[in-house]
Coordinates of C-alpha atoms in Angstrom, one line a residue:
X1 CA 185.9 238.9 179.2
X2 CA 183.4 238.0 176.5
X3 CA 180.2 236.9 179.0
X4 CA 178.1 239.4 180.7
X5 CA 177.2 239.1 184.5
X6 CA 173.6 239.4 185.7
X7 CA 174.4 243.4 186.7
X8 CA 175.6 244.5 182.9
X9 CA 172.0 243.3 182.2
X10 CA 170.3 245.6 184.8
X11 CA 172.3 248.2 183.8
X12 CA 171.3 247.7 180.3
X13 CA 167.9 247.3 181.3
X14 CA 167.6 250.2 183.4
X15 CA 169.2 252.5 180.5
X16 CA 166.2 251.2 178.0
X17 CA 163.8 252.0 180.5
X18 CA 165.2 255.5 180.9
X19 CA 165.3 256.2 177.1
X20 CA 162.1 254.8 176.4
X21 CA 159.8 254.7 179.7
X22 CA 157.5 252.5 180.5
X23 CA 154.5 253.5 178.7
X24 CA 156.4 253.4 175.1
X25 CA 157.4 250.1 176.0
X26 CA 153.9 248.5 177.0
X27 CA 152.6 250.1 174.1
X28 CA 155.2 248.8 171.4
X29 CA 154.7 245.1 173.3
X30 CA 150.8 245.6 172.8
X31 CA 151.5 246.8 169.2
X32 CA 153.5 243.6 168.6
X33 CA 150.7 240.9 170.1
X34 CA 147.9 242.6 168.1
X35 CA 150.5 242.0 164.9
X36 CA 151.0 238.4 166.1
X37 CA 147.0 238.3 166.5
X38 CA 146.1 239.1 163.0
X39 CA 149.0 237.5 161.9
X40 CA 147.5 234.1 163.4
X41 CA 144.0 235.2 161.9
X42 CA 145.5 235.6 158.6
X43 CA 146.9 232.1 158.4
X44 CA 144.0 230.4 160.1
X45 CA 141.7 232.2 156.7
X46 CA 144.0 231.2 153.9
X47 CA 143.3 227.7 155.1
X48 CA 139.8 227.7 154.5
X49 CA 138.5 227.6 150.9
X50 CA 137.3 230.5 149.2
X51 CA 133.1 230.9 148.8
X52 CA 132.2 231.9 145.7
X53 CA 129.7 234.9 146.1
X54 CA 126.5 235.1 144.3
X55 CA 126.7 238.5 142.6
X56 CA 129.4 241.4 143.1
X57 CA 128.8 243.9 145.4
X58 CA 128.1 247.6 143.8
X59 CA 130.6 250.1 144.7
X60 CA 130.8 252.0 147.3
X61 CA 130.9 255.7 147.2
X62 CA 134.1 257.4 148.7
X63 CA 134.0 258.5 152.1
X64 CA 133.8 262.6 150.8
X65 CA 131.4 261.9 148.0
X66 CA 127.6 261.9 148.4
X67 CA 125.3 259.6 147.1
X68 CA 122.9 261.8 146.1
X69 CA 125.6 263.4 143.2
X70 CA 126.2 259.7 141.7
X71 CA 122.3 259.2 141.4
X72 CA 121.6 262.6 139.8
X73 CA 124.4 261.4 137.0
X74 CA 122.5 258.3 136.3
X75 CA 119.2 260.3 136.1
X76 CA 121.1 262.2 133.3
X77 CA 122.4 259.6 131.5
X78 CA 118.8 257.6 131.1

């Protein structure tokens, strides 16, 4: 009464394959071994120490501003 037999399973299985297909699946199993993936990567960084850099980096302008409009502004300011 409580166990289920080999064919509940199939029928359960065939049921998630109708509501999801096959694609949807392979895509949310590829979704959840690049996770794993950079989950790995992230661990295997924090273990190595940290290297102090030299100088800090400038900013970076944001990807819908030009560089010419922040170089103009410094021209005014000198």
């Amino acid at each position: 009464m409580g166990g289920l037999s080999i064919w509940h399973w199939i029928i359960v299985l065939a049921v998630v394959l109708l509501l999801f297909g096959r694609g949807k699946i392979s895509d949310l199993m590829g979704d959840v071994a690049k996770g794993i993936k950079s989950f790995k990567k992230g661990m295997a960084d924090d273990d190595e120490p940290a290297k102090p850099s030299a100088a800090p980096e400038a900013p970076r302008p944001l990807p819908g501003q030009s560089t010419s409009a922040a170089t103009e502004g410094e021209k005014k300011v000198v």
